[in-house]
PDB file of N, CA and C in Angstrom:
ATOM      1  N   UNK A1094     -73.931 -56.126 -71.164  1.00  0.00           N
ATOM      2  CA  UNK A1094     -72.718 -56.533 -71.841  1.00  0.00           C
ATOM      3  C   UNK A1094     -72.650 -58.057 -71.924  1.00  0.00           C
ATOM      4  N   UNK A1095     -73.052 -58.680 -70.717  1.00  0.00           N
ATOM      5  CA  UNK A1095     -73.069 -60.479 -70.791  1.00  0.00           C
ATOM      6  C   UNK A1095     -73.892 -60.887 -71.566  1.00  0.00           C
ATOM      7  N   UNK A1096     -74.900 -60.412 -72.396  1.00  0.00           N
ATOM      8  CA  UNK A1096     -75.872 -60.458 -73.372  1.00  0.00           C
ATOM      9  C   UNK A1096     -75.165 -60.295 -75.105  1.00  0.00           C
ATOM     10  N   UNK A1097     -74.482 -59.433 -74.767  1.00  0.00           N
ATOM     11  CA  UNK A1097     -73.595 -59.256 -76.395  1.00  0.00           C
ATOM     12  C   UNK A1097     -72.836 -60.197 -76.552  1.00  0.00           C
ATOM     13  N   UNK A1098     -72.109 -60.409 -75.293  1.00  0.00           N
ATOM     14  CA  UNK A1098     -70.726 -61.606 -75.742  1.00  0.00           C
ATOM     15  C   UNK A1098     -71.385 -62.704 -75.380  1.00  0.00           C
ATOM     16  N   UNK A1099     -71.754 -63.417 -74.259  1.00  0.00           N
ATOM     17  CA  UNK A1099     -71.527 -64.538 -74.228  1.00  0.00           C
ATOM     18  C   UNK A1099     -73.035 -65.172 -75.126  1.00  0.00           C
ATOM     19  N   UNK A1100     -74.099 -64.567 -75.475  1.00  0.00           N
ATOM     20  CA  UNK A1100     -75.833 -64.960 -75.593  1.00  0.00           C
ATOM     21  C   UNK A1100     -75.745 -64.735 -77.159  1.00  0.00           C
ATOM     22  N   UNK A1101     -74.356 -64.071 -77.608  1.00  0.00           N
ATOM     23  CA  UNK A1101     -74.273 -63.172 -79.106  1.00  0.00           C
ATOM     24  C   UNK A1101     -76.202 -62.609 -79.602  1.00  0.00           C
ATOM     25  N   UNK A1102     -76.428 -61.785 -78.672  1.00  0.00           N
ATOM     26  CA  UNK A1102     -77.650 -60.968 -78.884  1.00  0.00           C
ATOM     27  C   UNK A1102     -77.285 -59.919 -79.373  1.00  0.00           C
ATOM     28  N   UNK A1103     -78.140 -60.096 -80.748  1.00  0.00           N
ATOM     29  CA  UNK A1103     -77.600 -58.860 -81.656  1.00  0.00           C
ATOM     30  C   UNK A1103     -78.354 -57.752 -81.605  1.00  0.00           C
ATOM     31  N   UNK A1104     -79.498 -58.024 -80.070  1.00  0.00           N
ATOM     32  CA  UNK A1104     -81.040 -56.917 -80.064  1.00  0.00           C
ATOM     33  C   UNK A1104     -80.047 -55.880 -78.895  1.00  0.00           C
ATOM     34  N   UNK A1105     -79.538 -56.439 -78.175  1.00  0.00           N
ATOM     35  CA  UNK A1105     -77.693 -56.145 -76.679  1.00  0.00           C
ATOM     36  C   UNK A1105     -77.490 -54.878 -77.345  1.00  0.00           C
ATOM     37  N   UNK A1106     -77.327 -53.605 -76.643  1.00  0.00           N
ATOM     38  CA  UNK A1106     -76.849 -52.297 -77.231  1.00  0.00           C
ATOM     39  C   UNK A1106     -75.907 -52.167 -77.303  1.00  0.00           C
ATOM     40  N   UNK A1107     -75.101 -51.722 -78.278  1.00  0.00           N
ATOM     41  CA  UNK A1107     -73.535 -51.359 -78.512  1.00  0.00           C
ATOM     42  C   UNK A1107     -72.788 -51.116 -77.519  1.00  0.00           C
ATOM     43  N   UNK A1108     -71.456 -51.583 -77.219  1.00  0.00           N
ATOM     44  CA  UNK A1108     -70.376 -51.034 -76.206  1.00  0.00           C
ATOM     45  C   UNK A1108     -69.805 -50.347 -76.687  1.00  0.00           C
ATOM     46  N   UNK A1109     -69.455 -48.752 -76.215  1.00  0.00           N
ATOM     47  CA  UNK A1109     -68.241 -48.516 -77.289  1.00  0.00           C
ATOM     48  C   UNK A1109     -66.658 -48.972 -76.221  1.00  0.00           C
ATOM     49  N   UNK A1110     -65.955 -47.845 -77.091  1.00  0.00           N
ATOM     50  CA  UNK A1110     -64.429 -48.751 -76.813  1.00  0.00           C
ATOM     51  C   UNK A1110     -64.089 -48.285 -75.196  1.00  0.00           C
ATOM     52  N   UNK A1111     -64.527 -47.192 -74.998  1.00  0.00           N
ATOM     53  CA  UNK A1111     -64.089 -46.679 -73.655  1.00  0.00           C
ATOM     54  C   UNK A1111     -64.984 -47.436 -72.639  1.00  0.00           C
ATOM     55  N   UNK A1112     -66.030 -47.950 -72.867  1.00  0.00           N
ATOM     56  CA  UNK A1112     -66.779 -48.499 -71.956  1.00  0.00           C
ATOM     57  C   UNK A1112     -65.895 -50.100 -71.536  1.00  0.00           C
ATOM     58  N   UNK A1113     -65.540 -50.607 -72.887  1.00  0.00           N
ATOM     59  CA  UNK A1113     -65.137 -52.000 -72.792  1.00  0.00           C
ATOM     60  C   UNK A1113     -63.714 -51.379 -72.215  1.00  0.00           C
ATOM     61  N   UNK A1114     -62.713 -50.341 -72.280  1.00  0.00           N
ATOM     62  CA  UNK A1114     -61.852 -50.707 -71.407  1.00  0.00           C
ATOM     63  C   UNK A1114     -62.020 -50.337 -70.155  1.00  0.00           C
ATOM     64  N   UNK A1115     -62.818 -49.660 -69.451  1.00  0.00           N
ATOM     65  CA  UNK A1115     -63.199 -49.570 -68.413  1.00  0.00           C
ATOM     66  C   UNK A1115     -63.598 -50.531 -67.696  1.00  0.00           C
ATOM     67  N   UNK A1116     -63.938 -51.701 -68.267  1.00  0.00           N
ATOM     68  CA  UNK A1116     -64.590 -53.068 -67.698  1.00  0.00           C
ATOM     69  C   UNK A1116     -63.785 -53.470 -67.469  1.00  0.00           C
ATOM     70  N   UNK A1117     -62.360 -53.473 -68.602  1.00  0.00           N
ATOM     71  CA  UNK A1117     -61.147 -54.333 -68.474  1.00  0.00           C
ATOM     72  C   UNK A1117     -60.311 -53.815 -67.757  1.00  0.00           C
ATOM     73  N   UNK A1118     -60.298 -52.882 -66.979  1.00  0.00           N
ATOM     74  CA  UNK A1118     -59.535 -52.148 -66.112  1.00  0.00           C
ATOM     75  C   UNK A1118     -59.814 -52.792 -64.835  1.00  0.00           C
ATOM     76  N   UNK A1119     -61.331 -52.872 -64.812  1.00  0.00           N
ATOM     77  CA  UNK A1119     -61.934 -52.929 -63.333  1.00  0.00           C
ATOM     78  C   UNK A1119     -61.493 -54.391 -63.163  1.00  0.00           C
ATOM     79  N   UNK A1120     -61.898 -55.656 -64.106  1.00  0.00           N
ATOM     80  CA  UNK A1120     -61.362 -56.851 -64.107  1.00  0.00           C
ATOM     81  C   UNK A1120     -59.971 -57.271 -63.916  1.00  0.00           C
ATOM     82  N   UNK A1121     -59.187 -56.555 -64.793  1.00  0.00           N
ATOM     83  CA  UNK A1121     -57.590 -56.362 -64.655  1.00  0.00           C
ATOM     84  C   UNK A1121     -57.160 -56.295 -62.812  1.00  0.00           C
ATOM     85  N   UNK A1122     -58.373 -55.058 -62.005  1.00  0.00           N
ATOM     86  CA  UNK A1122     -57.478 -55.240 -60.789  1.00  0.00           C
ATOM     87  C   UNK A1122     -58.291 -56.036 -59.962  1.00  0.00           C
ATOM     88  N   UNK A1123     -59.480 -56.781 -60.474  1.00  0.00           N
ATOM     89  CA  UNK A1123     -60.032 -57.791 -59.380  1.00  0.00           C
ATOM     90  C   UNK A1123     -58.793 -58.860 -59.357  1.00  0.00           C
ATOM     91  N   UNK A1124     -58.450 -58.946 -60.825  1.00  0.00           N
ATOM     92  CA  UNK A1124     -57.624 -60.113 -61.025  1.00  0.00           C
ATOM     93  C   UNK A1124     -56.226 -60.247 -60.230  1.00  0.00           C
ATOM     94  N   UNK A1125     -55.640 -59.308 -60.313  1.00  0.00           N
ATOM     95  CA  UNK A1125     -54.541 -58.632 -59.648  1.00  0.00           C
ATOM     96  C   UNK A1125     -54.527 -58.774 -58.021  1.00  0.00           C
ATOM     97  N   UNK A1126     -55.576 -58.356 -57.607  1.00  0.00           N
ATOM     98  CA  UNK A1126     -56.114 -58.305 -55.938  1.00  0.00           C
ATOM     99  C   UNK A1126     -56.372 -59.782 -55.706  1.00  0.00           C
ATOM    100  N   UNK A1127     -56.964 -60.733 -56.352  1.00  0.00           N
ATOM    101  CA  UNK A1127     -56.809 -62.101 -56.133  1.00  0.00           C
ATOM    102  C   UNK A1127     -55.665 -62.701 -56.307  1.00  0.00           C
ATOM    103  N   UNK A1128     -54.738 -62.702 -57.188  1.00  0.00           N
ATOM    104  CA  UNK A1128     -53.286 -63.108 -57.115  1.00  0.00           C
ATOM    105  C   UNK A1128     -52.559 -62.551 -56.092  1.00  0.00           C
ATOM    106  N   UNK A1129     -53.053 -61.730 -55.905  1.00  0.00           N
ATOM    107  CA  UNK A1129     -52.420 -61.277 -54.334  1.00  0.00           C
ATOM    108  C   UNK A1129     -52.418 -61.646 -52.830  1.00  0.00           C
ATOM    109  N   UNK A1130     -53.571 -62.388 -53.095  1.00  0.00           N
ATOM    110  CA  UNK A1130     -54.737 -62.444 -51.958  1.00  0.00           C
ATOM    111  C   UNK A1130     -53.489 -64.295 -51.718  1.00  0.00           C
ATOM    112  N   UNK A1131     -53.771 -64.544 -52.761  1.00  0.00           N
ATOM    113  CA  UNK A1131     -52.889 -66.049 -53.202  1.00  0.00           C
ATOM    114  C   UNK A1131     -51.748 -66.383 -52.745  1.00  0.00           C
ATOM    115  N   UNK A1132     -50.998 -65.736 -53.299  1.00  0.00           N
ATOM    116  CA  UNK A1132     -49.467 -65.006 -53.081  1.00  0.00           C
ATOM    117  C   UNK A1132     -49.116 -64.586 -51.445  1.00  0.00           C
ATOM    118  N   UNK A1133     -49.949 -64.092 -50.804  1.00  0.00           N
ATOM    119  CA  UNK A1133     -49.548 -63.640 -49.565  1.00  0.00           C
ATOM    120  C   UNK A1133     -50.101 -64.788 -48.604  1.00  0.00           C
ATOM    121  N   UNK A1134     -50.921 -65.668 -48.979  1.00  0.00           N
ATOM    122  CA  UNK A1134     -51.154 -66.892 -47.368  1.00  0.00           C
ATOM    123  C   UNK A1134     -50.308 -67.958 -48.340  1.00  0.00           C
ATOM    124  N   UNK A1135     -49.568 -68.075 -49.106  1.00  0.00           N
ATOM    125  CA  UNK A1135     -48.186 -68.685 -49.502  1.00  0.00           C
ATOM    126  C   UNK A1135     -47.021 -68.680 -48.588  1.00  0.00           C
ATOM    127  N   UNK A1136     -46.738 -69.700 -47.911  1.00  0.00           N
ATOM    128  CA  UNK A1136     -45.218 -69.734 -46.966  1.00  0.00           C
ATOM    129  C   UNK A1136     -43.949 -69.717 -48.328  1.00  0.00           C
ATOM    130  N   UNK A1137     -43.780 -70.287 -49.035  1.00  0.00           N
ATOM    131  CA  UNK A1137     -42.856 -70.237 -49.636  1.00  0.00           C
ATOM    132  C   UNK A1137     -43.706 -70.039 -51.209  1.00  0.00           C
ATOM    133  N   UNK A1138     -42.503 -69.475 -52.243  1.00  0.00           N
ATOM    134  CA  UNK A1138     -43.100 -69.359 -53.831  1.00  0.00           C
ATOM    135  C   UNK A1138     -42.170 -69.601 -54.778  1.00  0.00           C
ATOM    136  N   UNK A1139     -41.995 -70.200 -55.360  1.00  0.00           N
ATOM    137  CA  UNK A1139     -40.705 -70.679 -56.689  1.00  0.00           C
ATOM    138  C   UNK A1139     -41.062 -69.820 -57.856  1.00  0.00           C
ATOM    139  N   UNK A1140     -39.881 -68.972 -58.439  1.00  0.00           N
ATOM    140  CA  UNK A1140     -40.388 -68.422 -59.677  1.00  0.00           C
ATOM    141  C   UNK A1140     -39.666 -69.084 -60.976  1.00  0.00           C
ATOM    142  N   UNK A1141     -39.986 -69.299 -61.887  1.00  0.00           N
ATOM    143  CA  UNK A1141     -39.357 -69.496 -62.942  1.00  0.00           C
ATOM    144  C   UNK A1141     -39.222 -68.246 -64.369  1.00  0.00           C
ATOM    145  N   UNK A1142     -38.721 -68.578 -64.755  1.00  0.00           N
ATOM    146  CA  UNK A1142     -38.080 -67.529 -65.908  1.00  0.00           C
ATOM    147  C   UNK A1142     -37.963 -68.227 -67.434  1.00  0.00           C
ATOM    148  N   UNK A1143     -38.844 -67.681 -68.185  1.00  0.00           N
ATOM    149  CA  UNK A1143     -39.105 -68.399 -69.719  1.00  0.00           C
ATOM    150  C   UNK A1143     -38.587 -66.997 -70.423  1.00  0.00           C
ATOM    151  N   UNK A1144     -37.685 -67.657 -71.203  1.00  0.00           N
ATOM    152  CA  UNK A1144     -37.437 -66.314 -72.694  1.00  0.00           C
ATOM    153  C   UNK A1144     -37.414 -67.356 -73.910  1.00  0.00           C
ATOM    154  N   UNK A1145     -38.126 -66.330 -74.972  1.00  0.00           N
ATOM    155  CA  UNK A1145     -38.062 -67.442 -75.925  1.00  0.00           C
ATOM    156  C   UNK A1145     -38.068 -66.027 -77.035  1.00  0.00           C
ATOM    157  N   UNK A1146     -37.948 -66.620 -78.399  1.00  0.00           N
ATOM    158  CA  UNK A1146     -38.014 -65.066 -79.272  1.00  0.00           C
ATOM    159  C   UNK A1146     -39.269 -65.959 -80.437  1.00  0.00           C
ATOM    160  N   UNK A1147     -39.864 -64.920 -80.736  1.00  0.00           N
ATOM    161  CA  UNK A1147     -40.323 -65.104 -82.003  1.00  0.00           C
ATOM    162  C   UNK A1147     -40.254 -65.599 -83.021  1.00  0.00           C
ATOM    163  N   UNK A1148     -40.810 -66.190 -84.228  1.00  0.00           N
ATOM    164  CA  UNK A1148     -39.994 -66.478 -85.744  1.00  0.00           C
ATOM    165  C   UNK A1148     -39.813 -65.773 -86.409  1.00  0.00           C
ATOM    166  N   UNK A1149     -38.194 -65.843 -87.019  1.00  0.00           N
ATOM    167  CA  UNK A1149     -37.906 -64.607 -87.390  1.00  0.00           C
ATOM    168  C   UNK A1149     -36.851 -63.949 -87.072  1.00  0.00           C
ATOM    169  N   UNK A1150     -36.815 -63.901 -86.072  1.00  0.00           N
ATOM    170  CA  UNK A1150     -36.037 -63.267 -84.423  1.00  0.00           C
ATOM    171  C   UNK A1150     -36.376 -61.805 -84.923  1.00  0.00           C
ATOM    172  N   UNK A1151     -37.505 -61.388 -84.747  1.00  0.00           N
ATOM    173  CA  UNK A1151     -38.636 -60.027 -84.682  1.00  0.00           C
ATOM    174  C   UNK A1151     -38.401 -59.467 -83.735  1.00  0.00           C
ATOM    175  N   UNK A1152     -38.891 -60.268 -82.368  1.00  0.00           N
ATOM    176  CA  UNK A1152     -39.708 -59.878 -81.186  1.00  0.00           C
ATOM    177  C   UNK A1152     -38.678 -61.228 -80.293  1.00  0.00           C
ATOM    178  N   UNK A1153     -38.818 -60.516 -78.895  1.00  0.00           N
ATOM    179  CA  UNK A1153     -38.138 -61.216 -77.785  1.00  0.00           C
ATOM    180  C   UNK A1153     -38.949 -61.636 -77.140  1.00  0.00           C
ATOM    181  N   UNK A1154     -39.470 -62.074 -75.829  1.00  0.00           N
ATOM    182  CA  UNK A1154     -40.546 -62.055 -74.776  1.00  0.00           C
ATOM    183  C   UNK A1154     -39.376 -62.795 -73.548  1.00  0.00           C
ATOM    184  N   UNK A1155     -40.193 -62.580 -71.936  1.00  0.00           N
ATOM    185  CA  UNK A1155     -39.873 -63.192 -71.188  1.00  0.00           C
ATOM    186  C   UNK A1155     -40.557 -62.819 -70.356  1.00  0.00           C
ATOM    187  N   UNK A1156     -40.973 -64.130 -70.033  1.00  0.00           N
ATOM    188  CA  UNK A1156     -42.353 -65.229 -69.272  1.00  0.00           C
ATOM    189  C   UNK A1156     -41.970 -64.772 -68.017  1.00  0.00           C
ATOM    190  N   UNK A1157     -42.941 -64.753 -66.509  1.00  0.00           N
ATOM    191  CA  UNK A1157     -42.545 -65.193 -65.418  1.00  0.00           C
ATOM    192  C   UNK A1157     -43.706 -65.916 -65.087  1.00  0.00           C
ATOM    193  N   UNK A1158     -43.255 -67.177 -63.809  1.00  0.00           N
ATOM    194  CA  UNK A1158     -44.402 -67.769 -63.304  1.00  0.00           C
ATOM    195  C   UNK A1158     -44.444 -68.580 -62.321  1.00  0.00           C
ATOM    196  N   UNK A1159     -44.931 -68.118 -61.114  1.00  0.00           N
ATOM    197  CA  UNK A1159     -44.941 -68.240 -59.604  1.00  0.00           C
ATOM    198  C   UNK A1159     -45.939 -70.157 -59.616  1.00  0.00           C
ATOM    199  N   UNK A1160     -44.986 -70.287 -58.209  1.00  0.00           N
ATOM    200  CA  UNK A1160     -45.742 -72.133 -58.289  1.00  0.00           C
ATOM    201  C   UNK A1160     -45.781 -71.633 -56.606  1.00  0.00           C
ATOM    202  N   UNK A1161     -46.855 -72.263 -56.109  1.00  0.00           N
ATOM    203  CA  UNK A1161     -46.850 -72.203 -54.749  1.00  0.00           C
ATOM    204  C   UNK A1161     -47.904 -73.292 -53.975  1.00  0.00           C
ATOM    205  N   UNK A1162     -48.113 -73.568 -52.459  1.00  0.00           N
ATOM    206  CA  UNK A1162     -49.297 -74.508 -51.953  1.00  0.00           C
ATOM    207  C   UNK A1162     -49.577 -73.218 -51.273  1.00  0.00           C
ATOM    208  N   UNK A1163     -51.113 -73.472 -51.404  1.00  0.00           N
ATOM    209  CA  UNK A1163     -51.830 -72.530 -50.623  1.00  0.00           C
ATOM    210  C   UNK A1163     -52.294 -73.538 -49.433  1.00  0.00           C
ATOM    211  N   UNK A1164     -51.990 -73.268 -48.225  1.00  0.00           N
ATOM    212  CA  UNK A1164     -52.088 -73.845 -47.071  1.00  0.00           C
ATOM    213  C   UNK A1164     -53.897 -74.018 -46.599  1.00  0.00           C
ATOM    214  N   UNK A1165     -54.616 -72.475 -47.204  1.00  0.00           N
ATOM    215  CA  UNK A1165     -55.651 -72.710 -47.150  1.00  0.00           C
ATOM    216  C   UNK A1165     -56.725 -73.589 -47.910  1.00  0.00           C
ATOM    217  N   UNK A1166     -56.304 -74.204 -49.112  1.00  0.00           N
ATOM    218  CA  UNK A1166     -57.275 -75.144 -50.122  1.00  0.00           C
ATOM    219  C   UNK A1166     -56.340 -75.933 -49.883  1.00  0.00           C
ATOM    220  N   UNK A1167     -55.391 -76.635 -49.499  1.00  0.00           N
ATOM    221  CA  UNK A1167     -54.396 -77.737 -49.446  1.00  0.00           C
ATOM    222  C   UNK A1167     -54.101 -77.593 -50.932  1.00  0.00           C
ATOM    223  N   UNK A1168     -53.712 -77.007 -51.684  1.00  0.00           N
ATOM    224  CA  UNK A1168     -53.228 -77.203 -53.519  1.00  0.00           C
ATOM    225  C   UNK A1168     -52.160 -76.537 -53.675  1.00  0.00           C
ATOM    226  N   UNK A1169     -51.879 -77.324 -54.584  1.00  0.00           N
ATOM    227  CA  UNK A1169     -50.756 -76.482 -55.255  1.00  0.00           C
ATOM    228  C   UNK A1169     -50.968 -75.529 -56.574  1.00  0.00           C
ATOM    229  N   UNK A1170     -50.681 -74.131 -56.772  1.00  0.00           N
ATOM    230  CA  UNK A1170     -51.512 -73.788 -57.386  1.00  0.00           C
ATOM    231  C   UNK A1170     -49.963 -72.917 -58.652  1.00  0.00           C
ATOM    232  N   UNK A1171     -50.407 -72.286 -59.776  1.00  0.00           N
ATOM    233  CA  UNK A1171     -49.649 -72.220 -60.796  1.00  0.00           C
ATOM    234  C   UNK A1171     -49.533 -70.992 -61.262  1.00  0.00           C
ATOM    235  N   UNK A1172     -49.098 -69.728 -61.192  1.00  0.00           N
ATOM    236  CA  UNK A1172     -49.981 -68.855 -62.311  1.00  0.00           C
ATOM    237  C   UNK A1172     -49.178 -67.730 -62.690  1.00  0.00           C
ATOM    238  N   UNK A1173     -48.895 -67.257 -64.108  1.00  0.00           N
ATOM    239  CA  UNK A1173     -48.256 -66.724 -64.826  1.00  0.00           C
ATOM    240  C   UNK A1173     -48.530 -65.218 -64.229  1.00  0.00           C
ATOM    241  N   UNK A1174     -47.442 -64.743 -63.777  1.00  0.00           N
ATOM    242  CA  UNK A1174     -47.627 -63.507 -62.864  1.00  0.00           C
ATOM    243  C   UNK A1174     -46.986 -61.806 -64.169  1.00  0.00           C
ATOM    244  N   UNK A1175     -45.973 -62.658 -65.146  1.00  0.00           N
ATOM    245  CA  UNK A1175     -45.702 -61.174 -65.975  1.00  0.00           C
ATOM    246  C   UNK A1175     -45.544 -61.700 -67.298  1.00  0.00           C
ATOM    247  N   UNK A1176     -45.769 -60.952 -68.280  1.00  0.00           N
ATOM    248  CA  UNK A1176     -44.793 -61.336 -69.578  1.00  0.00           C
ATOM    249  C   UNK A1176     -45.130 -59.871 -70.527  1.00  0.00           C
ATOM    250  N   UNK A1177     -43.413 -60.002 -71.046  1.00  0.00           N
ATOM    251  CA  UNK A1177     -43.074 -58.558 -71.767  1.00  0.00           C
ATOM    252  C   UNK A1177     -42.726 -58.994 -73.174  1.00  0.00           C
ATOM    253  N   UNK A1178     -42.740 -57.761 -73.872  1.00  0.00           N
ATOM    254  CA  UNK A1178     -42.014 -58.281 -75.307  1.00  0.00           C
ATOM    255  C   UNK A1178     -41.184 -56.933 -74.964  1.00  0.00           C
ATOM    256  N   UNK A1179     -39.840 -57.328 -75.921  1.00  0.00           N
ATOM    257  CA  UNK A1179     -39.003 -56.355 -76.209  1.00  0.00           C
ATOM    258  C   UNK A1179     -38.524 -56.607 -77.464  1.00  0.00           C
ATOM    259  N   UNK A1180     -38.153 -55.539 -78.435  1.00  0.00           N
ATOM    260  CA  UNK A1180     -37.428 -55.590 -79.598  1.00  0.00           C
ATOM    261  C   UNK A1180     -35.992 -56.153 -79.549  1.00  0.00           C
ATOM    262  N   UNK A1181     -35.883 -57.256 -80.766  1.00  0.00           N
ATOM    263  CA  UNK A1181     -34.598 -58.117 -80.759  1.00  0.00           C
ATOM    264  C   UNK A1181     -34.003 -57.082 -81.293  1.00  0.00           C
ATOM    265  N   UNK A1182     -33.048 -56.429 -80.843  1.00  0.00           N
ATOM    266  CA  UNK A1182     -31.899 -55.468 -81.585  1.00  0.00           C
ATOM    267  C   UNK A1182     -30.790 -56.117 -82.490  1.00  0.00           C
ATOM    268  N   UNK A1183     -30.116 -57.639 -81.163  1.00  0.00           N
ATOM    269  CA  UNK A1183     -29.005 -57.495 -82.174  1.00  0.00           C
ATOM    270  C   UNK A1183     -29.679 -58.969 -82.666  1.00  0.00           C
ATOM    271  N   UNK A1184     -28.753 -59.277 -83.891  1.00  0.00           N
ATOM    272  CA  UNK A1184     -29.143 -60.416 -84.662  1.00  0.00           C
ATOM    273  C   UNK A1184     -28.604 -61.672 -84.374  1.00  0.00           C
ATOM    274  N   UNK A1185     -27.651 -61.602 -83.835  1.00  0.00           N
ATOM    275  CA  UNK A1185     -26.694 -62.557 -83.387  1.00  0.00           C
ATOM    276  C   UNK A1185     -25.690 -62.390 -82.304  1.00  0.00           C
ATOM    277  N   UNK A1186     -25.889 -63.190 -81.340  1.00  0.00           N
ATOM    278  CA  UNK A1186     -24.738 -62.706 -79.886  1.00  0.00           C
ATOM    279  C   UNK A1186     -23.566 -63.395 -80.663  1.00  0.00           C
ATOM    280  N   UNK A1187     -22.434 -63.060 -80.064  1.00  0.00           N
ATOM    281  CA  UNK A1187     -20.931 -63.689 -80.228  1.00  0.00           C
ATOM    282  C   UNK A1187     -20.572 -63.503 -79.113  1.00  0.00           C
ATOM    283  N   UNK A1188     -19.984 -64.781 -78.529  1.00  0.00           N
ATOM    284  CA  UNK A1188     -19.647 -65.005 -77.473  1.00  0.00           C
ATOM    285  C   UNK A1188     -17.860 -64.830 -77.175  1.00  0.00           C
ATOM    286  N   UNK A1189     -17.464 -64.132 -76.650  1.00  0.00           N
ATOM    287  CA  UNK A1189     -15.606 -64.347 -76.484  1.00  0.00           C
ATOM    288  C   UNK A1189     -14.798 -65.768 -75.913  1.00  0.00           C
ATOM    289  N   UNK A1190     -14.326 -66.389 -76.672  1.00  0.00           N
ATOM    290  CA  UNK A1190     -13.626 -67.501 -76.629  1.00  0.00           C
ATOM    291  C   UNK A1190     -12.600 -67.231 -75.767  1.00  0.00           C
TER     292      UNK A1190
END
């Protein structure tokens, strides 16, 4: 597979689709198990909260994203832990005066 994508060898045998999400599954929870790994020798963690909508006002989203020092590399380290979309229903809030 590191032959198809990154070498673009076009001699590299086909992936099909179930194979490539199976890769991305397995990657998905290395990735997951390392943010974890992160996250837990963290004494303290700040989260922040991003919403922003689309152009248009289509589509909604909202961001999350953990800041922390890892005691073990001395750093401070950054990393976007969720983000969702949801359908904008209404078009316009009105607020009560």
């Amino acid at each position: 597979m590191q032959r198809l994508f990154l070498k673009h060898d076009h001699g590299a045998p086909t992936i099909g689709r179930y194979a490539i999400n199976t890769k991305m599954d397995k990657v998905f929870g290395l990735l997951v198990a390392k943010m974890k790994g992160f996250l837990r020798r963290a004494n303290k963690i700040a989260l922040a909260a991003d919403i922003w909508t689309k152009k248009g006002m289509t589509e909604s989203f909202l961001g999350m994203a953990a800041r922390f020092y890892d005691p073990e590399t001395k750093a401070m380290h950054s990393m976007k832990i969720a983000c969702r979309s949801f359908p904008l229903h209404i078009r316009r809030l009105e607020y009560a005066s």
